[in-house]
Amino acid sequence: MTNGGTQSLNKGFFGWIERTGNKLPDPVFLFFYLILFVVALSVVADLLGWAAVHPIEVDPETGERRVIAATSLFSAENIRRLWVEMPKTFTHFHPLGYVLVVMLGAGVAERSGLFGTAMRAGVRNAPTFLLTPIVALVAMLGNLAADAAYVVLIPLAGIIFAAAGRNPIAGIAAAFAGVSGGFSANLFPGQLDALLFGITQAAAETVFPNWEANIAGNWYFIFVMTFVFLPVIWYVTDRIIEPRLGTYSGSINPSANVADDSEPAEDAQDRPLEEGEKRGLRYAGLATLGVIALWLLMTFGPGTALIDETASAEAQFTPFYQSLVGGFFLLFLLAGWAYGKGVGNIKSHRDLVKMMSDSMADMAYFLVLAFMVAHFVAMFGWSNLGLITAVHGAEILQSLDMPAPILLALVVIFVAVMNLFVGSASAKWALLAPILVPMLMLIGVSAETTTAAYRVGDSATNIITPLMVYFPLILVFCQRWNKDFGIGNLTAMMLPYALWLLGAGLALIMLWVAFEIPLGPSSPVFAPPPTS
């Protein structure tokens, strides 16, 4: 296949980003090297006597705040701890359980075809005028389907735009902007929330061991973000990108526009829904309603199993929030199973078990990464370097007396720039959270707020960095319609989306913080540091 324009890879700012990013090791080894760095730094810090006064804990003998001193990871205690507690360090890493449980269900929904069919049904009959916003909305909701949104919806959007007489590359751009630029926007929490809040909890526990993550802690924020990003993607697509691309005059069959048409055509994605698929969607809808009804019954029905009526008013719904990980597992599992029964690709319980097993096989890389990240986070905590950095960082922030909206905006910008070099959302948050989360909690900014700011910065620049894992795939999708479309064309096309989404996200987080709107149920913008 012709790859026109790819010579621009080695030129300009984005060429420098790609060359620099390609020099970074795999995230697994990146965290291995960070562990070595933390070990060396802990030795130096111990020798130099780095210390800080704990913001909460009191020495029972003196009645004064406890002093935290840096501890060498080469000490006999920490060496013993590393090897003796290695299984515990790995298996007790919060994101591990959260993500694996949700993915057991989501894997069935993906492999049964539910996610792909639901996205096709959502966009294929859209009116021409509403085509862009419908594609963008389904793309953002498609984040619940993880990789399926990239491989199903984005090429399908190009076909649908072409069939409607519009430029197909504009459809690809709108879908890519929704799936990746609107990565954190959604109407419901999902796999990403489980992953990020698992890391947030691990980071918060280094200073506040009793803090509990709430997977719905950003629910209100991501819900509103969806409807903030939607008109942005609509405007940029229809008013900026499509006029620049011009009128498309080629075939509506993408394989007819490339020099090498030996690769499979994507137009099968646009076929009408078959009766089995429609039946599967109906079954999946009934299963979804059933799970929702079950959770409402357990929450408000006899016995209120998911409400702790003995707790304080603020803590009564804690069991409900903690149950959402299991709730999403059951929702995806039963909806995917029901869809599979409807279309006939789940004929027995063995088919279901195989789909669940295959989904765990896909998590193999995550398990390897989680092993290394878990030890980085744990050893960072054992050294006390994270706590000392957070305490002194909080003191500096307090002395600057910076307005909270400005402070959170700086966090967003920092993350957006870092995202150009480290594409993995989990790896990046695992690197930043141990310092950002406790540091901001110490000055009264809730962990949910910090996580929300991270999500805004992490989303916007996904679509302009060649280091994003799906960036080459999107380029291939575009080249099916224009064989001379290169990586420079793709980056230039997506840059307006990145700038507009970043600006909208910054405005949203700053206004949200300024008006102190809860980010989710029982998730205020500001909260006093939790007591031990």
mmCIF file of C-alpha atoms in Angstrom, residues 233-507:
data_model
loop_
_atom_site.group_PDB
_atom_site.id
_atom_site.type_symbol
_atom_site.label_atom_id
_atom_site.label_comp_id
_atom_site.label_asym_id
_atom_site.label_seq_id
_atom_site.Cartn_x
_atom_site.Cartn_y
_atom_site.Cartn_z
ATOM 1 C CA ILE A 233 -16.100 17.735 17.645
ATOM 2 C CA TRP A 234 -19.189 18.632 15.593
ATOM 3 C CA TYR A 235 -17.982 22.185 14.966
ATOM 4 C CA VAL A 236 -14.380 21.264 14.184
ATOM 5 C CA THR A 237 -15.447 18.489 11.791
ATOM 6 C CA ASP A 238 -18.082 20.408 9.857
ATOM 7 C CA ARG A 239 -16.574 23.904 9.939
ATOM 8 C CA ILE A 240 -12.814 23.325 9.911
ATOM 9 C CA ILE A 241 -11.793 19.819 8.831
ATOM 10 C CA GLU A 242 -14.294 18.891 6.107
ATOM 11 C CA PRO A 243 -13.995 22.232 4.224
ATOM 12 C CA ARG A 244 -10.211 21.764 4.185
ATOM 13 C CA LEU A 245 -10.506 18.206 2.910
ATOM 14 C CA GLY A 246 -12.799 19.319 0.121
ATOM 15 C CA THR A 247 -15.443 17.365 -1.777
ATOM 16 C CA TYR A 248 -14.835 13.662 -2.105
ATOM 17 C CA SER A 249 -15.332 12.262 -5.595
ATOM 18 C CA GLY A 250 -13.986 8.725 -5.341
ATOM 19 C CA SER A 251 -15.741 5.410 -4.914
ATOM 20 C CA ILE A 252 -17.721 4.607 -1.783
ATOM 21 C CA ASN A 253 -15.861 1.274 -1.748
ATOM 22 C CA PRO A 254 -12.625 2.032 0.131
ATOM 23 C CA SER A 255 -10.679 -0.801 -1.505
ATOM 24 C CA ALA A 256 -11.211 0.830 -4.894
ATOM 25 C CA ASN A 257 -9.161 3.871 -3.836
ATOM 26 C CA VAL A 258 -5.894 2.156 -2.949
ATOM 27 C CA ALA A 259 -3.160 0.806 -5.151
ATOM 28 C CA ASP A 260 -3.095 -2.534 -3.329
ATOM 29 C CA ASP A 261 -6.591 -3.823 -2.769
ATOM 30 C CA SER A 262 -5.483 -7.228 -1.522
ATOM 31 C CA GLU A 263 -6.377 -6.251 2.046
ATOM 32 C CA PRO A 264 -9.954 -6.975 3.100
ATOM 33 C CA ALA A 265 -12.481 -4.256 2.377
ATOM 34 C CA GLU A 266 -14.389 -2.733 5.270
ATOM 35 C CA ASP A 267 -17.700 -2.216 3.509
ATOM 36 C CA ALA A 268 -19.087 -5.336 5.207
ATOM 37 C CA GLN A 269 -19.215 -3.158 8.308
ATOM 38 C CA ASP A 270 -21.998 -1.141 6.694
ATOM 39 C CA ARG A 271 -24.297 -4.034 5.855
ATOM 40 C CA PRO A 272 -27.814 -3.886 7.335
ATOM 41 C CA LEU A 273 -28.357 -5.557 10.676
ATOM 42 C CA GLU A 274 -29.427 -9.145 10.291
ATOM 43 C CA GLU A 275 -32.452 -10.506 12.117
ATOM 44 C CA GLY A 276 -30.224 -12.435 14.517
ATOM 45 C CA GLU A 277 -28.297 -9.269 15.376
ATOM 46 C CA LYS A 278 -31.519 -7.353 16.013
ATOM 47 C CA ARG A 279 -32.744 -10.185 18.219
ATOM 48 C CA GLY A 280 -29.417 -10.203 20.052
ATOM 49 C CA LEU A 281 -29.664 -6.470 20.717
ATOM 50 C CA ARG A 282 -33.167 -6.931 22.135
ATOM 51 C CA TYR A 283 -31.968 -9.718 24.412
ATOM 52 C CA ALA A 284 -28.989 -7.609 25.504
ATOM 53 C CA GLY A 285 -31.304 -4.682 26.277
ATOM 54 C CA LEU A 286 -33.510 -6.889 28.447
ATOM 55 C CA ALA A 287 -30.450 -8.245 30.261
ATOM 56 C CA THR A 288 -29.229 -4.703 30.889
ATOM 57 C CA LEU A 289 -32.586 -3.674 32.340
ATOM 58 C CA GLY A 290 -32.513 -6.794 34.510
ATOM 59 C CA VAL A 291 -29.124 -5.945 36.006
ATOM 60 C CA ILE A 292 -30.200 -2.357 36.665
ATOM 61 C CA ALA A 293 -33.388 -3.603 38.348
ATOM 62 C CA LEU A 294 -31.357 -6.023 40.478
ATOM 63 C CA TRP A 295 -29.050 -3.264 41.694
ATOM 64 C CA LEU A 296 -31.992 -0.992 42.478
ATOM 65 C CA LEU A 297 -33.587 -3.822 44.448
ATOM 66 C CA MET A 298 -30.405 -4.455 46.429
ATOM 67 C CA THR A 299 -30.043 -0.736 47.066
ATOM 68 C CA PHE A 300 -33.586 0.293 47.969
ATOM 69 C CA GLY A 301 -35.394 -3.021 48.478
ATOM 70 C CA PRO A 302 -35.893 -5.033 51.673
ATOM 71 C CA GLY A 303 -32.719 -5.236 53.716
ATOM 72 C CA THR A 304 -30.966 -2.553 51.601
ATOM 73 C CA ALA A 305 -28.005 -4.861 50.994
ATOM 74 C CA LEU A 306 -25.950 -2.141 49.333
ATOM 75 C CA ILE A 307 -26.731 0.570 51.883
ATOM 76 C CA ASP A 308 -25.010 0.680 55.267
ATOM 77 C CA GLU A 309 -27.736 2.181 57.441
ATOM 78 C CA THR A 310 -25.515 2.043 60.517
ATOM 79 C CA ALA A 311 -22.934 4.400 58.984
ATOM 80 C CA SER A 312 -22.977 8.175 58.889
ATOM 81 C CA ALA A 313 -25.058 9.890 56.229
ATOM 82 C CA GLU A 314 -21.956 10.523 54.093
ATOM 83 C CA ALA A 315 -20.826 6.883 54.240
ATOM 84 C CA GLN A 316 -24.138 5.037 53.866
ATOM 85 C CA PHE A 317 -23.763 4.606 50.101
ATOM 86 C CA THR A 318 -20.146 3.394 50.288
ATOM 87 C CA PRO A 319 -21.115 -0.284 49.723
ATOM 88 C CA PHE A 320 -23.128 0.754 46.655
ATOM 89 C CA TYR A 321 -20.172 2.578 45.111
ATOM 90 C CA GLN A 322 -17.829 -0.295 45.908
ATOM 91 C CA SER A 323 -20.270 -2.747 44.301
ATOM 92 C CA LEU A 324 -20.137 -0.984 40.931
ATOM 93 C CA VAL A 325 -17.057 -2.944 39.830
ATOM 94 C CA GLY A 326 -19.023 -6.165 40.300
ATOM 95 C CA GLY A 327 -22.073 -4.479 38.792
ATOM 96 C CA PHE A 328 -20.299 -3.642 35.533
ATOM 97 C CA PHE A 329 -18.886 -7.169 35.409
ATOM 98 C CA LEU A 330 -22.388 -8.621 35.640
ATOM 99 C CA LEU A 331 -23.860 -6.062 33.238
ATOM 100 C CA PHE A 332 -21.312 -6.746 30.477
ATOM 101 C CA LEU A 333 -21.370 -10.499 31.105
ATOM 102 C CA LEU A 334 -25.148 -10.947 30.961
ATOM 103 C CA ALA A 335 -25.672 -8.463 28.120
ATOM 104 C CA GLY A 336 -22.928 -10.133 26.073
ATOM 105 C CA TRP A 337 -24.276 -13.601 26.882
ATOM 106 C CA ALA A 338 -27.820 -12.564 25.932
ATOM 107 C CA TYR A 339 -26.585 -11.057 22.655
ATOM 108 C CA GLY A 340 -24.573 -14.183 21.882
ATOM 109 C CA LYS A 341 -27.640 -16.336 22.485
ATOM 110 C CA GLY A 342 -29.657 -14.100 20.160
ATOM 111 C CA VAL A 343 -27.206 -14.314 17.256
ATOM 112 C CA GLY A 344 -26.285 -17.925 17.941
ATOM 113 C CA ASN A 345 -22.552 -17.660 18.645
ATOM 114 C CA ILE A 346 -22.985 -18.700 22.295
ATOM 115 C CA LYS A 347 -24.567 -22.122 22.151
ATOM 116 C CA SER A 348 -23.523 -23.449 25.549
ATOM 117 C CA HIS A 349 -21.821 -22.439 28.747
ATOM 118 C CA ARG A 350 -18.531 -23.647 27.245
ATOM 119 C CA ASP A 351 -18.663 -20.885 24.633
ATOM 120 C CA LEU A 352 -19.175 -18.365 27.408
ATOM 121 C CA VAL A 353 -16.249 -19.698 29.437
ATOM 122 C CA LYS A 354 -14.003 -19.622 26.358
ATOM 123 C CA MET A 355 -14.846 -15.971 25.725
ATOM 124 C CA MET A 356 -14.026 -15.125 29.340
ATOM 125 C CA SER A 357 -10.768 -17.083 29.079
ATOM 126 C CA ASP A 358 -9.805 -15.350 25.841
ATOM 127 C CA SER A 359 -10.432 -11.957 27.415
ATOM 128 C CA MET A 360 -8.011 -12.853 30.206
ATOM 129 C CA ALA A 361 -5.444 -13.927 27.608
ATOM 130 C CA ASP A 362 -5.664 -10.417 26.142
ATOM 131 C CA MET A 363 -4.789 -9.039 29.595
ATOM 132 C CA ALA A 364 -1.396 -10.803 29.656
ATOM 133 C CA TYR A 365 0.570 -7.630 28.899
ATOM 134 C CA PHE A 366 -1.408 -5.684 31.498
ATOM 135 C CA LEU A 367 -0.508 -8.323 34.101
ATOM 136 C CA VAL A 368 3.196 -7.958 33.326
ATOM 137 C CA LEU A 369 2.940 -4.164 33.466
ATOM 138 C CA ALA A 370 0.866 -4.292 36.667
ATOM 139 C CA PHE A 371 3.523 -6.460 38.346
ATOM 140 C CA MET A 372 6.190 -3.842 37.693
ATOM 141 C CA VAL A 373 3.966 -0.858 38.499
ATOM 142 C CA ALA A 374 2.789 -2.476 41.745
ATOM 143 C CA HIS A 375 6.368 -2.817 42.941
ATOM 144 C CA PHE A 376 7.276 0.700 41.851
ATOM 145 C CA VAL A 377 4.343 2.153 43.806
ATOM 146 C CA ALA A 378 5.020 -0.063 46.841
ATOM 147 C CA MET A 379 8.748 0.629 46.979
ATOM 148 C CA PHE A 380 8.179 4.338 46.451
ATOM 149 C CA GLY A 381 5.943 4.172 49.527
ATOM 150 C CA TRP A 382 8.403 2.113 51.608
ATOM 151 C CA SER A 383 11.132 4.683 50.971
ATOM 152 C CA ASN A 384 8.843 7.498 52.216
ATOM 153 C CA LEU A 385 10.031 9.584 49.256
ATOM 154 C CA GLY A 386 6.487 9.995 47.943
ATOM 155 C CA LEU A 387 5.167 11.205 51.283
ATOM 156 C CA ILE A 388 8.099 13.572 51.824
ATOM 157 C CA THR A 389 7.727 14.983 48.294
ATOM 158 C CA ALA A 390 3.964 15.345 48.729
ATOM 159 C CA VAL A 391 4.275 17.145 52.090
ATOM 160 C CA HIS A 392 6.913 19.597 50.887
ATOM 161 C CA GLY A 393 5.113 20.067 47.567
ATOM 162 C CA ALA A 394 1.892 20.843 49.424
ATOM 163 C CA GLU A 395 3.730 23.403 51.560
ATOM 164 C CA ILE A 396 5.080 25.095 48.422
ATOM 165 C CA LEU A 397 1.609 25.170 46.835
ATOM 166 C CA GLN A 398 0.148 26.655 50.009
ATOM 167 C CA SER A 399 2.826 29.342 50.083
ATOM 168 C CA LEU A 400 2.095 30.247 46.464
ATOM 169 C CA ASP A 401 -1.594 30.632 47.362
ATOM 170 C CA MET A 402 -2.507 29.743 43.797
ATOM 171 C CA PRO A 403 -6.252 29.669 43.014
ATOM 172 C CA ALA A 404 -7.426 26.076 42.715
ATOM 173 C CA PRO A 405 -8.773 26.475 39.138
ATOM 174 C CA ILE A 406 -5.362 27.707 37.956
ATOM 175 C CA LEU A 407 -3.603 24.924 39.831
ATOM 176 C CA LEU A 408 -5.772 22.218 38.246
ATOM 177 C CA ALA A 409 -5.360 23.834 34.818
ATOM 178 C CA LEU A 410 -1.587 23.548 35.185
ATOM 179 C CA VAL A 411 -2.005 19.858 36.038
ATOM 180 C CA VAL A 412 -4.080 19.389 32.857
ATOM 181 C CA ILE A 413 -1.479 21.115 30.664
ATOM 182 C CA PHE A 414 1.384 19.160 32.220
ATOM 183 C CA VAL A 415 -0.396 15.847 31.614
ATOM 184 C CA ALA A 416 -1.310 16.845 28.036
ATOM 185 C CA VAL A 417 2.349 17.545 27.214
ATOM 186 C CA MET A 418 3.541 14.358 28.925
ATOM 187 C CA ASN A 419 0.934 12.403 26.954
ATOM 188 C CA LEU A 420 2.860 13.194 23.765
ATOM 189 C CA PHE A 421 5.699 11.002 25.034
ATOM 190 C CA VAL A 422 4.024 8.354 27.231
ATOM 191 C CA GLY A 423 0.852 7.139 25.539
ATOM 192 C CA SER A 424 -0.365 4.554 28.052
ATOM 193 C CA ALA A 425 -3.013 6.076 30.332
ATOM 194 C CA SER A 426 -2.371 3.559 33.106
ATOM 195 C CA ALA A 427 1.422 3.791 32.950
ATOM 196 C CA LYS A 428 1.327 7.596 32.963
ATOM 197 C CA TRP A 429 -1.111 7.779 35.888
ATOM 198 C CA ALA A 430 0.869 5.183 37.836
ATOM 199 C CA LEU A 431 3.894 7.434 37.402
ATOM 200 C CA LEU A 432 2.175 10.705 38.361
ATOM 201 C CA ALA A 433 -0.440 9.661 40.923
ATOM 202 C CA PRO A 434 1.893 8.782 43.828
ATOM 203 C CA ILE A 435 2.971 12.431 43.970
ATOM 204 C CA LEU A 436 0.024 14.411 42.580
ATOM 205 C CA VAL A 437 -2.783 12.684 44.497
ATOM 206 C CA PRO A 438 -1.426 12.934 48.076
ATOM 207 C CA MET A 439 0.159 16.342 47.437
ATOM 208 C CA LEU A 440 -3.145 17.879 46.370
ATOM 209 C CA MET A 441 -5.106 15.985 49.036
ATOM 210 C CA LEU A 442 -2.879 17.645 51.643
ATOM 211 C CA ILE A 443 -4.059 21.089 50.520
ATOM 212 C CA GLY A 444 -7.710 20.034 50.440
ATOM 213 C CA VAL A 445 -8.146 19.066 46.769
ATOM 214 C CA SER A 446 -9.953 15.729 46.648
ATOM 215 C CA ALA A 447 -8.409 12.716 44.934
ATOM 216 C CA GLU A 448 -11.416 12.632 42.590
ATOM 217 C CA THR A 449 -10.634 16.176 41.409
ATOM 218 C CA THR A 450 -7.014 15.343 40.690
ATOM 219 C CA THR A 451 -8.100 12.234 38.781
ATOM 220 C CA ALA A 452 -10.567 14.303 36.732
ATOM 221 C CA ALA A 453 -7.859 16.839 35.840
ATOM 222 C CA TYR A 454 -5.583 14.008 34.779
ATOM 223 C CA ARG A 455 -8.303 12.591 32.516
ATOM 224 C CA VAL A 456 -8.770 15.908 30.713
ATOM 225 C CA GLY A 457 -5.059 16.226 29.942
ATOM 226 C CA ASP A 458 -4.689 12.569 29.030
ATOM 227 C CA SER A 459 -7.474 12.727 26.411
ATOM 228 C CA ALA A 460 -6.799 15.809 24.338
ATOM 229 C CA THR A 461 -3.380 15.023 22.880
ATOM 230 C CA ASN A 462 -3.943 11.308 22.189
ATOM 231 C CA ILE A 463 -4.910 12.118 18.621
ATOM 232 C CA ILE A 464 -1.771 14.034 17.598
ATOM 233 C CA THR A 465 1.035 11.825 18.873
ATOM 234 C CA PRO A 466 2.439 9.106 16.599
ATOM 235 C CA LEU A 467 3.235 7.166 19.785
ATOM 236 C CA MET A 468 -0.445 6.485 20.358
ATOM 237 C CA VAL A 469 -0.757 2.747 19.621
ATOM 238 C CA TYR A 470 -3.685 3.139 17.197
ATOM 239 C CA PHE A 471 -2.220 6.097 15.317
ATOM 240 C CA PRO A 472 -0.747 3.926 12.506
ATOM 241 C CA LEU A 473 -4.048 2.055 12.198
ATOM 242 C CA ILE A 474 -5.960 5.312 11.711
ATOM 243 C CA LEU A 475 -3.434 6.261 9.044
ATOM 244 C CA VAL A 476 -4.188 2.992 7.222
ATOM 245 C CA PHE A 477 -7.923 3.702 7.400
ATOM 246 C CA CYS A 478 -7.344 7.122 5.814
ATOM 247 C CA GLN A 479 -5.100 5.679 3.098
ATOM 248 C CA ARG A 480 -7.903 3.378 2.011
ATOM 249 C CA TRP A 481 -9.664 6.514 0.770
ATOM 250 C CA ASN A 482 -6.574 8.485 -0.234
ATOM 251 C CA LYS A 483 -3.396 6.495 -0.904
ATOM 252 C CA ASP A 484 -1.274 9.658 -0.614
ATOM 253 C CA PHE A 485 -2.513 10.491 2.885
ATOM 254 C CA GLY A 486 0.529 10.513 5.181
ATOM 255 C CA ILE A 487 1.255 10.827 8.854
ATOM 256 C CA GLY A 488 1.838 14.563 8.450
ATOM 257 C CA ASN A 489 -1.639 14.899 6.932
ATOM 258 C CA LEU A 490 -3.164 12.928 9.801
ATOM 259 C CA THR A 491 -1.384 14.961 12.471
ATOM 260 C CA ALA A 492 -2.330 18.269 10.836
ATOM 261 C CA MET A 493 -5.947 17.115 10.462
ATOM 262 C CA MET A 494 -6.245 16.115 14.129
ATOM 263 C CA LEU A 495 -4.402 19.133 15.589
ATOM 264 C CA PRO A 496 -7.482 21.439 15.577
ATOM 265 C CA TYR A 497 -9.425 18.772 17.476
ATOM 266 C CA ALA A 498 -6.636 18.496 20.056
ATOM 267 C CA LEU A 499 -6.470 22.254 20.615
ATOM 268 C CA TRP A 500 -10.226 22.720 20.816
ATOM 269 C CA LEU A 501 -10.730 19.703 23.091
ATOM 270 C CA LEU A 502 -7.891 20.825 25.356
ATOM 271 C CA GLY A 503 -9.354 24.330 25.549
ATOM 272 C CA ALA A 504 -12.839 23.001 26.272
ATOM 273 C CA GLY A 505 -11.476 20.590 28.873
ATOM 274 C CA LEU A 506 -9.493 23.336 30.600
ATOM 275 C CA ALA A 507 -12.546 25.592 30.722
#
